[in-house]
Short mmCIF file of C-alpha atoms in Angstrom, two decimals:
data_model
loop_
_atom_site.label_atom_id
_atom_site.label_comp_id
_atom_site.label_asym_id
_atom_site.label_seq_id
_atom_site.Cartn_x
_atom_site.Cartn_y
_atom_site.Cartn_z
CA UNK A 1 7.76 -5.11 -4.68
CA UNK A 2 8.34 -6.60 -8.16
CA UNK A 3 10.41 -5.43 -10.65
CA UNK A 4 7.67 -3.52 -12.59
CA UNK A 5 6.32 -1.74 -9.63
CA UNK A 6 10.05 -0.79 -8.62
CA UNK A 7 10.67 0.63 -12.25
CA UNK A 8 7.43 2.91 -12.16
CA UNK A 9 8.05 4.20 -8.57
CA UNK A 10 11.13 5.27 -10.17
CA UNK A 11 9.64 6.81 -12.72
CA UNK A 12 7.52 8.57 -10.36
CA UNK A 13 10.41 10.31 -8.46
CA UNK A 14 12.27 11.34 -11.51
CA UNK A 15 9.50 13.06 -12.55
CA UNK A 16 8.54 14.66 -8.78
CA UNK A 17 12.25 16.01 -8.25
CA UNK A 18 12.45 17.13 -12.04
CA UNK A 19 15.23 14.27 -12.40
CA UNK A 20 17.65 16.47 -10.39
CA UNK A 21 15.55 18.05 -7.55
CA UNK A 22 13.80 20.97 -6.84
CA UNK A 23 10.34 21.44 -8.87
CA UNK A 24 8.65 18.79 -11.15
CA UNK A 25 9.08 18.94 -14.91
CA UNK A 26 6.07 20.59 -15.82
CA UNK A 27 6.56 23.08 -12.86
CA UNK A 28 9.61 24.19 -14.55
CA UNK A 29 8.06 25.52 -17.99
CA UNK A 30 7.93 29.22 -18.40
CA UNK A 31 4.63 31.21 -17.51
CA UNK A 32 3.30 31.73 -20.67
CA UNK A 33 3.04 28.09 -21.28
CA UNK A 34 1.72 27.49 -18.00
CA UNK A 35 -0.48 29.63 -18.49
CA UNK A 36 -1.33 28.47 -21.96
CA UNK A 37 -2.50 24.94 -20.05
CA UNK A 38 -4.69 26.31 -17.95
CA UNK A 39 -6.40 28.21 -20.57
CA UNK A 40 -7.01 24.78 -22.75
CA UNK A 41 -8.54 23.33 -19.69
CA UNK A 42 -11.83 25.53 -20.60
CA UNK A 43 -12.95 25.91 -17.05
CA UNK A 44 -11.89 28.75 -15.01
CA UNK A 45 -13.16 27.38 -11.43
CA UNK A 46 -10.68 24.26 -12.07
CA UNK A 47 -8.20 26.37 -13.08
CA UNK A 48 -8.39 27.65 -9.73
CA UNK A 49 -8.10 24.69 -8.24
CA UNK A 50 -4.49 23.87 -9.71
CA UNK A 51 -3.33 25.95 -6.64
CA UNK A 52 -3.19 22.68 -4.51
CA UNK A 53 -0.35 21.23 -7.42
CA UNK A 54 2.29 23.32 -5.57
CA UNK A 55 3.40 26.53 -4.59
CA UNK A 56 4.54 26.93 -8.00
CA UNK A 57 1.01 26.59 -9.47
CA UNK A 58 -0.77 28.64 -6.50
CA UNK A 59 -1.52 31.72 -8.14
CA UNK A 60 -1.01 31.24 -11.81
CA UNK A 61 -4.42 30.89 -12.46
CA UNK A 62 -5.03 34.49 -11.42
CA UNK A 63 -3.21 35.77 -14.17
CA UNK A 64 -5.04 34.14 -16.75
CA UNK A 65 -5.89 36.47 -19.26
CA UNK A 66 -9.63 34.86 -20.02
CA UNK A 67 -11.82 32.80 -18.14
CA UNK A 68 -14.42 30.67 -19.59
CA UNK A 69 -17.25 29.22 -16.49
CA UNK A 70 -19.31 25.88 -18.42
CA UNK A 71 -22.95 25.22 -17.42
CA UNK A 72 -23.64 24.50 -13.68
CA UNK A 73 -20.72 26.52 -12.31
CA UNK A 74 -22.31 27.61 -8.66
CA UNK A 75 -22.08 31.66 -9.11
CA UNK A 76 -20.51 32.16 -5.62
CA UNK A 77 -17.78 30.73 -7.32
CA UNK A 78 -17.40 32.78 -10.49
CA UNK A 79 -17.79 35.61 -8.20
CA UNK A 80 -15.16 34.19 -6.04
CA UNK A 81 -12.94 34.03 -8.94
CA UNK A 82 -13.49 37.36 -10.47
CA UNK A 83 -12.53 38.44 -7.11
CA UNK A 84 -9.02 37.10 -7.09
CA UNK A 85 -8.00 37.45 -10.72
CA UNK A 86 -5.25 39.39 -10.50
CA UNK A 87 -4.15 39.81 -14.40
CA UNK A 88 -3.45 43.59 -15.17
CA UNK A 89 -6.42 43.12 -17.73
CA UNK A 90 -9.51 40.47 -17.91
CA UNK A 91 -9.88 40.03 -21.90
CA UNK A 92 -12.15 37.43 -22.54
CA UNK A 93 -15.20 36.38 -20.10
CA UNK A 94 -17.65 33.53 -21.09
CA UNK A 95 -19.81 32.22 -18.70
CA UNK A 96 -22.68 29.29 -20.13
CA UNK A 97 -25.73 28.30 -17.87
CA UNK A 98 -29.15 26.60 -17.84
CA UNK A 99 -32.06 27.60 -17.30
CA UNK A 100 -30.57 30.55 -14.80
CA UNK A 101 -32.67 33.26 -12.58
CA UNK A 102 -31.76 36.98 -12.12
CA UNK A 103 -29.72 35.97 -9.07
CA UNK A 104 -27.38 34.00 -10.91
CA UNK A 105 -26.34 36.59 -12.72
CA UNK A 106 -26.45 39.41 -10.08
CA UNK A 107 -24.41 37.38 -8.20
CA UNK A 108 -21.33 37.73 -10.78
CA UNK A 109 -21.66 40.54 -13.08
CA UNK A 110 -21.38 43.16 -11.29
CA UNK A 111 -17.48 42.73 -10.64
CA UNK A 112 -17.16 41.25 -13.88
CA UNK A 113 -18.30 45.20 -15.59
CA UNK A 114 -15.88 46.56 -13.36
CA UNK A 115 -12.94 43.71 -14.06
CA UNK A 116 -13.45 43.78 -18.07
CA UNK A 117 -11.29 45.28 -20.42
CA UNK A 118 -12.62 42.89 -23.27
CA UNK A 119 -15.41 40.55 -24.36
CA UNK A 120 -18.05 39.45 -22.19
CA UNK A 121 -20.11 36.48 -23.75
CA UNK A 122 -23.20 35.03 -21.11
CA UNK A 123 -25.09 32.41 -22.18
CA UNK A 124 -28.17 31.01 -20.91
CA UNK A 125 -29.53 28.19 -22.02
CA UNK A 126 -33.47 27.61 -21.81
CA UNK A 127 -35.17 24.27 -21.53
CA UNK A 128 -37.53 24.14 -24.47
CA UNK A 129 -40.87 23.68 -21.59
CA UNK A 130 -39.92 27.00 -19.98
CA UNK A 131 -43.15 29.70 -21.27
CA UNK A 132 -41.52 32.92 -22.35
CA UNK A 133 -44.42 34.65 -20.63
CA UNK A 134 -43.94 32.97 -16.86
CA UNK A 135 -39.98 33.40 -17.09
CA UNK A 136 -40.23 37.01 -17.93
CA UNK A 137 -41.76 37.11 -14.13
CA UNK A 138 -39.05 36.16 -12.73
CA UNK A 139 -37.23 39.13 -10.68
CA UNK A 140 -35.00 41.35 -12.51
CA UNK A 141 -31.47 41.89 -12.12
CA UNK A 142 -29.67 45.17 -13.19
CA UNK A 143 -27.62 46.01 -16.08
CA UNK A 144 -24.09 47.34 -14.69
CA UNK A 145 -22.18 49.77 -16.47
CA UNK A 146 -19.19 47.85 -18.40
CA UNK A 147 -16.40 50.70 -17.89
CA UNK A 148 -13.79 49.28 -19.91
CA UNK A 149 -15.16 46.25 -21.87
CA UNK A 150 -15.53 46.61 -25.50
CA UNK A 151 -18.35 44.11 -26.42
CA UNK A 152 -20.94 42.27 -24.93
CA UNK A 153 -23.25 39.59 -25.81
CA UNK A 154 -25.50 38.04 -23.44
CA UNK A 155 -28.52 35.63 -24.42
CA UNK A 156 -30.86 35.79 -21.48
CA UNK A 157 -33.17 33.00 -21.68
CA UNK A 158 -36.09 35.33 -21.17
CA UNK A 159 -34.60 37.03 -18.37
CA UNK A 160 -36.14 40.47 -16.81
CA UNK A 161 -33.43 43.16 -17.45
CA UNK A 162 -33.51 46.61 -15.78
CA UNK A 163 -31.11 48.97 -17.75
CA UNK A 164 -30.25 52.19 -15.84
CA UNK A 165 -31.21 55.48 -17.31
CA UNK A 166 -27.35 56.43 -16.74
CA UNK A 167 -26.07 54.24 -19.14
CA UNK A 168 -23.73 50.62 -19.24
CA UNK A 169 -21.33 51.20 -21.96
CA UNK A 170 -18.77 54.28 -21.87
CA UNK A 171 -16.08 52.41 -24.43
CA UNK A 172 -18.46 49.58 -25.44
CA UNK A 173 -18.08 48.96 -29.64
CA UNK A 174 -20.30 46.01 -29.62
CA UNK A 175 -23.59 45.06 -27.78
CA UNK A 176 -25.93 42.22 -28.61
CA UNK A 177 -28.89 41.96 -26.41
CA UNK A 178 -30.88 38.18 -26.92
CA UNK A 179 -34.04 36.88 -25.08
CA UNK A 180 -35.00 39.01 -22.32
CA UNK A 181 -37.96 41.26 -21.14
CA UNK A 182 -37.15 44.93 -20.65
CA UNK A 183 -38.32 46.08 -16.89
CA UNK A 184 -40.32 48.99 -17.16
CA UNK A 185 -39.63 52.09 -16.60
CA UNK A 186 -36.11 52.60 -19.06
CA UNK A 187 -36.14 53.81 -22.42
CA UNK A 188 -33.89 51.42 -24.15
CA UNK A 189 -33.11 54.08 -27.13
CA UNK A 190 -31.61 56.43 -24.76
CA UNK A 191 -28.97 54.31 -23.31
CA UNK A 192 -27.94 53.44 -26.59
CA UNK A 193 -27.84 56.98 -27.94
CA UNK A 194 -24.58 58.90 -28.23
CA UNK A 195 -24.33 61.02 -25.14
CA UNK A 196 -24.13 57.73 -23.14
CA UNK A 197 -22.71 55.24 -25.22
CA UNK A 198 -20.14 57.25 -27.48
CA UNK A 199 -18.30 54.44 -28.70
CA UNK A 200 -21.07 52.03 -30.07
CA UNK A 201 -20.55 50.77 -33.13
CA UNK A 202 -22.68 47.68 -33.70
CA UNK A 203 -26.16 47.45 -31.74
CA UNK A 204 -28.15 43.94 -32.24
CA UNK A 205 -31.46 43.23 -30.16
CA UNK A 206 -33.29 39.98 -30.59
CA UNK A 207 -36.28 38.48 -29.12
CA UNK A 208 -37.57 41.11 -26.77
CA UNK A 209 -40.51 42.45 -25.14
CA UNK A 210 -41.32 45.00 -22.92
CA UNK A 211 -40.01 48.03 -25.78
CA UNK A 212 -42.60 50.22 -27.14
CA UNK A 213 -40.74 52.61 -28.29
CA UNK A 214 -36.89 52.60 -29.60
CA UNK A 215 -35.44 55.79 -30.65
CA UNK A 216 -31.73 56.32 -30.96
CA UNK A 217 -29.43 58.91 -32.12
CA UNK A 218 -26.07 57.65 -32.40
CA UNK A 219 -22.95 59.47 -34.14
CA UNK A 220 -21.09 56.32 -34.08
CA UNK A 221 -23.42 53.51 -34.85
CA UNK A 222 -22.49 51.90 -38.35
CA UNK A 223 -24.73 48.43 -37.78
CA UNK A 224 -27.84 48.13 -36.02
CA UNK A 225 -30.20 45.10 -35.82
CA UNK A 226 -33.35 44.55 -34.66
CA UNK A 227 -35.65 40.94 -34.61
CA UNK A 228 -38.62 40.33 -33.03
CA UNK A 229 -39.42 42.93 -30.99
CA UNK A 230 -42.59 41.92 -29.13
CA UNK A 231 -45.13 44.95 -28.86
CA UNK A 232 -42.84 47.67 -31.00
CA UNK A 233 -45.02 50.61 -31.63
CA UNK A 234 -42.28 53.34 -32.87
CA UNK A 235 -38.94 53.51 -34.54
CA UNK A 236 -36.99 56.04 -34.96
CA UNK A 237 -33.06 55.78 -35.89
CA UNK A 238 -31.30 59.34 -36.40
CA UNK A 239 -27.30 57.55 -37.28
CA UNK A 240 -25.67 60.12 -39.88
CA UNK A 241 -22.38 57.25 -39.69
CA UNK A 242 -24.99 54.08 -40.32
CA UNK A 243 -24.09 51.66 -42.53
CA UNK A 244 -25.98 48.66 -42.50
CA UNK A 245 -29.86 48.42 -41.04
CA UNK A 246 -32.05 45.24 -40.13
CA UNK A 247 -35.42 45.34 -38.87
CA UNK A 248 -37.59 42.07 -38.84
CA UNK A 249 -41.03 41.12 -37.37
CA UNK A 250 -41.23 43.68 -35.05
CA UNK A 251 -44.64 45.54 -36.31
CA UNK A 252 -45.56 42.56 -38.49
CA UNK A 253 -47.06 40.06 -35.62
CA UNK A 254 -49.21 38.07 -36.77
CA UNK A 255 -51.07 37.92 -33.15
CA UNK A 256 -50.93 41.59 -32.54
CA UNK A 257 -50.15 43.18 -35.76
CA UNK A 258 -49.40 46.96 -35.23
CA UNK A 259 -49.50 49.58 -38.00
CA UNK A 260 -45.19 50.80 -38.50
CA UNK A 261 -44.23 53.90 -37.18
CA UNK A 262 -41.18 54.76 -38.01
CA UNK A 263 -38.86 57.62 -38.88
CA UNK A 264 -35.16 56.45 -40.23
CA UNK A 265 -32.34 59.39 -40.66
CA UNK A 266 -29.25 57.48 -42.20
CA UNK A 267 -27.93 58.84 -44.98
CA UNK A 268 -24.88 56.81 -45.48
CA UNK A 269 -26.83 53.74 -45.43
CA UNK A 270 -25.33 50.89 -47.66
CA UNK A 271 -27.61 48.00 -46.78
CA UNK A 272 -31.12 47.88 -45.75
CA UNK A 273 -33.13 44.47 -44.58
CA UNK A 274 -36.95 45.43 -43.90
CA UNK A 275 -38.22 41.95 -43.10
CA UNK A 276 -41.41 43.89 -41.70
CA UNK A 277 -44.67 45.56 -41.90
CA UNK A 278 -44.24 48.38 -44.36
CA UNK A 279 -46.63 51.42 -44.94
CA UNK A 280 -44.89 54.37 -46.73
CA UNK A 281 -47.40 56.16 -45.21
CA UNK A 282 -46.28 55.99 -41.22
CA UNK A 283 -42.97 54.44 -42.25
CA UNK A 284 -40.01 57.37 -43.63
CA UNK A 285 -36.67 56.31 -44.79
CA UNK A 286 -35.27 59.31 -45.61
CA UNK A 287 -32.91 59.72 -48.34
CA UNK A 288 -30.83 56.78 -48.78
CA UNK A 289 -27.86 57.87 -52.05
CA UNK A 290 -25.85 55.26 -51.19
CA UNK A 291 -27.84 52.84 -50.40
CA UNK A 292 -26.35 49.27 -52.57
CA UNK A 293 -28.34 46.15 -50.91
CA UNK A 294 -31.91 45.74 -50.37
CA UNK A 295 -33.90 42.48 -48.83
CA UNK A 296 -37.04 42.24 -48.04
CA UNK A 297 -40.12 40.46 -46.29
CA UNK A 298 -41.65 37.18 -47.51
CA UNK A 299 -43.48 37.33 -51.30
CA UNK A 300 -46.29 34.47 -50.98
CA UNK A 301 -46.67 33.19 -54.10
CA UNK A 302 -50.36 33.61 -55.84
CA UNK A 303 -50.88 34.64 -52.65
CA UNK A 304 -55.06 36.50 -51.95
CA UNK A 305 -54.84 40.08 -53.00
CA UNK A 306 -55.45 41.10 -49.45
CA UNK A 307 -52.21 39.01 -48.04
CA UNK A 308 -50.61 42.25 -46.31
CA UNK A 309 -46.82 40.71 -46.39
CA UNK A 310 -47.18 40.89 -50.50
CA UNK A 311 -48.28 44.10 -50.50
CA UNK A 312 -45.72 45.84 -48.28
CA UNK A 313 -43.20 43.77 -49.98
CA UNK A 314 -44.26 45.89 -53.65
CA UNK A 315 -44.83 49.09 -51.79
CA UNK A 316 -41.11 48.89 -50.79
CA UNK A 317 -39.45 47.82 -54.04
CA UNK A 318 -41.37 50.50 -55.44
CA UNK A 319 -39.38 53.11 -53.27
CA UNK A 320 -36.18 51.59 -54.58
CA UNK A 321 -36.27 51.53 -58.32
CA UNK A 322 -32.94 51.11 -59.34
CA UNK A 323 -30.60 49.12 -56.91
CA UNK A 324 -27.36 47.18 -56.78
CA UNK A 325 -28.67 43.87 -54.99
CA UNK A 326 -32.00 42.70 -54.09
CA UNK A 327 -32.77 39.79 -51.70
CA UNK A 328 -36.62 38.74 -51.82
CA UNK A 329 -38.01 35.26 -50.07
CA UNK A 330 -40.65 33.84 -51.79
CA UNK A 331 -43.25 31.49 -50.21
CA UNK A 332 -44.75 28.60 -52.33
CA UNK A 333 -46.70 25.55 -51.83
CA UNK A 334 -44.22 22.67 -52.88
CA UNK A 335 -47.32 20.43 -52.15
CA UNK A 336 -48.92 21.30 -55.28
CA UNK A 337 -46.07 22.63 -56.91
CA UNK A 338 -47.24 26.20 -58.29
CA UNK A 339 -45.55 28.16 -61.11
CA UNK A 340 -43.64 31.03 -59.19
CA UNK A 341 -43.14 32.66 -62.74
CA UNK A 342 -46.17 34.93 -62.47
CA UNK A 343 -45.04 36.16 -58.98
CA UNK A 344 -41.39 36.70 -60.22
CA UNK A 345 -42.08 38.34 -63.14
CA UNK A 346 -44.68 40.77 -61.38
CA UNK A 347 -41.50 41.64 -58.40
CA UNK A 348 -39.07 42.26 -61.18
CA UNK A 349 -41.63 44.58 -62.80
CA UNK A 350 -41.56 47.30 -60.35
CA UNK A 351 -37.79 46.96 -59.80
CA UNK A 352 -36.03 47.28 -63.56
CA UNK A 353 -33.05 48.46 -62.47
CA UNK A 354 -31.49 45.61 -60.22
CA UNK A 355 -27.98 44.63 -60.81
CA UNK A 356 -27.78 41.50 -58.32
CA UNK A 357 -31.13 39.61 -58.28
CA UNK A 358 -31.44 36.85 -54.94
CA UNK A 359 -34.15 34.87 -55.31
CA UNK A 360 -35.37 32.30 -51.94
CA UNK A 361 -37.57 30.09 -52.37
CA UNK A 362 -38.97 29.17 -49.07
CA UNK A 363 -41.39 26.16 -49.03
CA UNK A 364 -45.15 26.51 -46.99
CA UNK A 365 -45.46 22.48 -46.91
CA UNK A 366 -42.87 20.51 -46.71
CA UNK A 367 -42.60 16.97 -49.45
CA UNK A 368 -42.09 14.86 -46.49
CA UNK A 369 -45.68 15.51 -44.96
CA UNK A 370 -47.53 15.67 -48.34
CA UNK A 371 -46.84 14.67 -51.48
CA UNK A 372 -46.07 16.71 -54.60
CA UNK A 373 -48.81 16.65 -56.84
CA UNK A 374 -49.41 18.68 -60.35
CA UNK A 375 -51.41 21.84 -60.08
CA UNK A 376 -55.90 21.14 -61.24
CA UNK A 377 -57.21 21.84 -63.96
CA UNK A 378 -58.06 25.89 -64.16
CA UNK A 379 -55.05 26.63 -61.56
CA UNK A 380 -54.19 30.11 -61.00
CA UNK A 381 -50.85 29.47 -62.38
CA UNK A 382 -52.75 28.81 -66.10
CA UNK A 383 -54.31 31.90 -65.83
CA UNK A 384 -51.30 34.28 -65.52
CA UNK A 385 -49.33 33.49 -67.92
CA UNK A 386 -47.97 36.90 -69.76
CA UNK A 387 -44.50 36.03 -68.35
CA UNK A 388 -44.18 33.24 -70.76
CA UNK A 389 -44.56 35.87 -73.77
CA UNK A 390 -43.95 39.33 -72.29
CA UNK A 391 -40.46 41.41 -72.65
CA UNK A 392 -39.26 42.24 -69.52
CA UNK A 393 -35.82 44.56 -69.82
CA UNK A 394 -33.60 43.76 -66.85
CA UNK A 395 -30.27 45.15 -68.96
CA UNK A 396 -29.17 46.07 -65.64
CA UNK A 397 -28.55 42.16 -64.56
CA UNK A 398 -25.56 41.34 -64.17
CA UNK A 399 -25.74 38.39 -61.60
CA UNK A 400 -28.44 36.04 -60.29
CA UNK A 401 -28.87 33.99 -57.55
CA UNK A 402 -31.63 31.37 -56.99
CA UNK A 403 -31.58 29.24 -53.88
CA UNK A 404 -33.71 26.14 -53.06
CA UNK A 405 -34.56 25.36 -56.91
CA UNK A 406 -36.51 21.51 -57.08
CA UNK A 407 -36.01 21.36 -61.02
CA UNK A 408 -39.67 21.19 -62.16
CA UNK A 409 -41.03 22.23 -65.60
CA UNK A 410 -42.48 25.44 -65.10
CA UNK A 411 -39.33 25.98 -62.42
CA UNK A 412 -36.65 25.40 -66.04
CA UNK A 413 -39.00 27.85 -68.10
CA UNK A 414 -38.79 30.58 -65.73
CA UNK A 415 -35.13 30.64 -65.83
CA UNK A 416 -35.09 30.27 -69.48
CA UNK A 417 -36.94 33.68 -69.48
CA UNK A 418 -34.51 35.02 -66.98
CA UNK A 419 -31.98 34.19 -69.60
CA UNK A 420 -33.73 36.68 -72.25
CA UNK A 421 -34.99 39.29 -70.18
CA UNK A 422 -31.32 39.55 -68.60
CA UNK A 423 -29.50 40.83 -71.54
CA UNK A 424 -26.07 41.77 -69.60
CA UNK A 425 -26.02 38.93 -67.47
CA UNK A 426 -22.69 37.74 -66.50
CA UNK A 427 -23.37 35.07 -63.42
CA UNK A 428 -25.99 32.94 -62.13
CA UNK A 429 -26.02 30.24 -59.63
CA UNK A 430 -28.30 28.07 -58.48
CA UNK A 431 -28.52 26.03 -55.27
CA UNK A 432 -31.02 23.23 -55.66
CA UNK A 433 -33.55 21.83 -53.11
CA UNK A 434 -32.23 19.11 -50.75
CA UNK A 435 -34.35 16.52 -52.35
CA UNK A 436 -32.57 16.78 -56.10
CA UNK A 437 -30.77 13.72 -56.27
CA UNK A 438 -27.33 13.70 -57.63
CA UNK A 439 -28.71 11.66 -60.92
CA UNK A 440 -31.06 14.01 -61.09
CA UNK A 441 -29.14 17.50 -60.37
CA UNK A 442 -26.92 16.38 -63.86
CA UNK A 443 -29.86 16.18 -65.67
CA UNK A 444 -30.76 19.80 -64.55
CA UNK A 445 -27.63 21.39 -64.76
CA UNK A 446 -27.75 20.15 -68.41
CA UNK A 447 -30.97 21.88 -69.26
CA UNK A 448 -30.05 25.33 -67.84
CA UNK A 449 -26.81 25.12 -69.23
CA UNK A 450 -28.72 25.06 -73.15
CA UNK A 451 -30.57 28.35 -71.74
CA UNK A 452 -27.18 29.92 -71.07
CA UNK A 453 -25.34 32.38 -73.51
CA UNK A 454 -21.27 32.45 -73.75
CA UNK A 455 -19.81 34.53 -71.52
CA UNK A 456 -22.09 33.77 -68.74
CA UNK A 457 -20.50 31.81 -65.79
CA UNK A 458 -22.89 29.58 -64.57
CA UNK A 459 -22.14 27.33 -60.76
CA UNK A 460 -24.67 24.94 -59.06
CA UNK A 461 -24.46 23.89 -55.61
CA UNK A 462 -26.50 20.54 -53.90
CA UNK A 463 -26.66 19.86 -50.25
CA UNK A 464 -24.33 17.96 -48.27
CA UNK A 465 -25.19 14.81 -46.44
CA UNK A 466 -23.48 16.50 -43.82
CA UNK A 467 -25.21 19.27 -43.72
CA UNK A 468 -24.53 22.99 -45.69
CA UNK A 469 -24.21 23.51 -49.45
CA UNK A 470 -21.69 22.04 -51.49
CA UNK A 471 -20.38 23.32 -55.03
CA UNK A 472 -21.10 20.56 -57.71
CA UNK A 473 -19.49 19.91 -61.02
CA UNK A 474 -21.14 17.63 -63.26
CA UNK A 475 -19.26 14.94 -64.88
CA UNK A 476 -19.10 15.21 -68.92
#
């Protein structure tokens, strides 16, 4: 043996016998810190595999105060696991997966509701070729009831659910249902409702089918969001302690469009999104004194008379006269780059009384698969043109926000108008469209800066290169 090997079999030793005997050096931190390693490794089934280090290491892992399972962990194992975790309390539970069936998860989550006194996060992740329609015939597995976990959050990956009529969250604050298909027969509502889930405080259900009907009465339920419910036919939300409410393309589907029903009770509402069908009609909101933040469905601009999103978008402004903010999208054609003056200045009739104005311009065609090109000759957005010369009092406007601006012509005079019709205004920023150069976002900023008044603080904001929104401040 040479001298180099000799030195690092010595090095070897002092480090087995801890330079004195007994355990190695990293045997002898404290717990805690032990414990803190284990939890860095991200990966609860190695974790358990430390055992085999010593006798020092052989059950630390079961006192590990979270566990987190990556993709492709076999679920006899995180069963396994659960099973000899041996902390006084399990706080955090994350468990990722791909393209899982019910079994997977009936395998494991049973003793994980029973072992939680925390979070529960499940993730599965779908591969982009599985049809929604032919996973949702998979089998189902059953919702257990979490007896001491305080929120859950599982994405599903079009999973069939069954949720039992006697309920899965005594103590649970926050549950957010993603990507499943509800096995018939349960009436989601109910389980949800205060006599069985007295502690809910924030309810979120995406992208699911299989619920017709979803009525809940909750004393405790201060958020509640729901997106893309396939096949929703009735709402009804009676939540005196409600604070915040999101509905989105539920009745409005564009395959199956239903008629909303729905009945809202929630007087202590604050904010309201109704990205949805809207007939004031079959849909009642009940009195809403409180109510500070409105956004609504897509506005197409110069969009047919008979374009249903447009219409329920003014039927609901026109229930809210006077409010504190007011999100609206609007859809345009960037391809031939119409005026959305007309269509602005039509919205802010029926809604005077706005204090915070959000503005989204959302594009239909995209620059990069068609060119821009200047509206022809007799274009609808010649025709309407009383917004270039009609008063409009806004002296409510305090603050304005306008996302996804390109900088055109008829773009800088409708801002210039916003300028006089605003006669309080005291902000405004505007985020420009990712194709505004920085030469060119100067050059802007310049112009709307000459429409501006003192006292009004004006920001601008361009797009990163790496992605998000950046604040910019052009150079004198």
């Amino acid at each position: 043996m040479d001298h180099a090997d000799e030195e690092r079999a010595t090095k070897r030793a002092k480090l087995s016998d801890g330079g004195g005997g007994g355990d190695d050096l990293l045997s002898a931190l404290p717990d805690d810190i032990l414990i803190h390693i284990l939890l860095r490794l991200g990966n609860a089934d190695v974790s358990a595999r430390t055992s085999v280090l010593s006798s020092r290491w052989r059950r630390l892992w079961a006192f590990l105060p979270g566990l987190h399972f990556p993709p492709d962990t076999d679920p006899d194992s995180i069963r396994a696991v659960l099973a000899a975790h041996e902390a006084p309390a399990l706080h955090c539970l994350c468990v990722l997966a791909r393209d899982a069936y019910a079994d997977f998860v009936a395998a494991w989550i049973p003793i994980a509701a029973r072992r939680l006194s925390g979070d529960l996060t499940f993730i599965n992740i779908a591969s982009p070729d599985i049809v929604r329609d032919e996973a949702g015939d998979r089998d189902a597995f059953e919702l257990p009831c979490f007896e001491n976990a305080t929120s859950v959050s599982l994405q599903l990956g079009f999973l069939r659910v069954a949720v039992p009529a006697s309920g899965i969250a005594s103590r649970l604050t926050d549950l957010h249902l993603d990507n499943f298909r509800l096995q018939a027969p349960c009436v989601l509502g109910d389980v949800f409702s205060s006599p069985l889930s007295p502690s809910l405080q924030r309810l979120t259900i995406h992208d699911a089918s299989g619920v017709e009907k979803f009525t809940i009465r909750s004393e405790s339920l201060l958020e509640l969001e729901l997106m893309n419910l396939d096949g929703l036919q009735q709402l009804t939300v009676v939540a005196p302690a409600l604070e915040e409410l999101r509905v989105a393309f539920c009745f409005l589907n564009f395959r199956n469009p239903n008629q909303p029903v729905a009945n809202i009770s929630a007087p202590q509402l604050v904010s309201l999104e109704w990205r949805d069908a809207y007939d004031p009609c079959s849909v009642q909101l009940g009195e809403m004194a409180h109510l500070q933040r409105l956004g609504t469905g897509i506005f197409l601009v110069y969009g047919p008379d008979d374009f249903k999103p447009n219409h329920d978008c003014l039927s609901l402004l026109r229930q809210f006269k006077v409010m504190h903010s007011l999100t609206i999208p609007l859809l345009y054609n960037s391809a031939i780059g119409h005026s959305f003056g007309a269509s602005s200045f039509h919205i802010l009739r029926v809604c005077t009384g706005v204090r915070k104005l959000a503005l989204k311009y959302l594009e239909l065609i995209s620059p990069s698969l068609q060119a821009h090109t200047p509206c022809p000759s007799g274009c609808i957005c010649d025709q309407q043109t009383q917004w270039k010369t009609e008063e409009l009092v806004l002296d409510g406007l305090q603050e304005v926000e306008i996302s996804e601006l390109s900088g055109t012509e008829r773009e800088g005079d409708f801002v210039q108008r916003l300028f006089s019709w605003a006669t309080a205004l005291k902000k405004m920023t505007i985020s420009f469209h990712h194709s505004v150069t920085e030469s060119k976002a100067k050059g802007l900023c310049q112009m709307l800066q000459s429409f501006s008044r003192s006292g009004i603080d004006m920001e601008f904001y361009v797009h990163s290169r790496l992605g998000g929104r950046v604040l910019y401040a052009p150079e004198d």
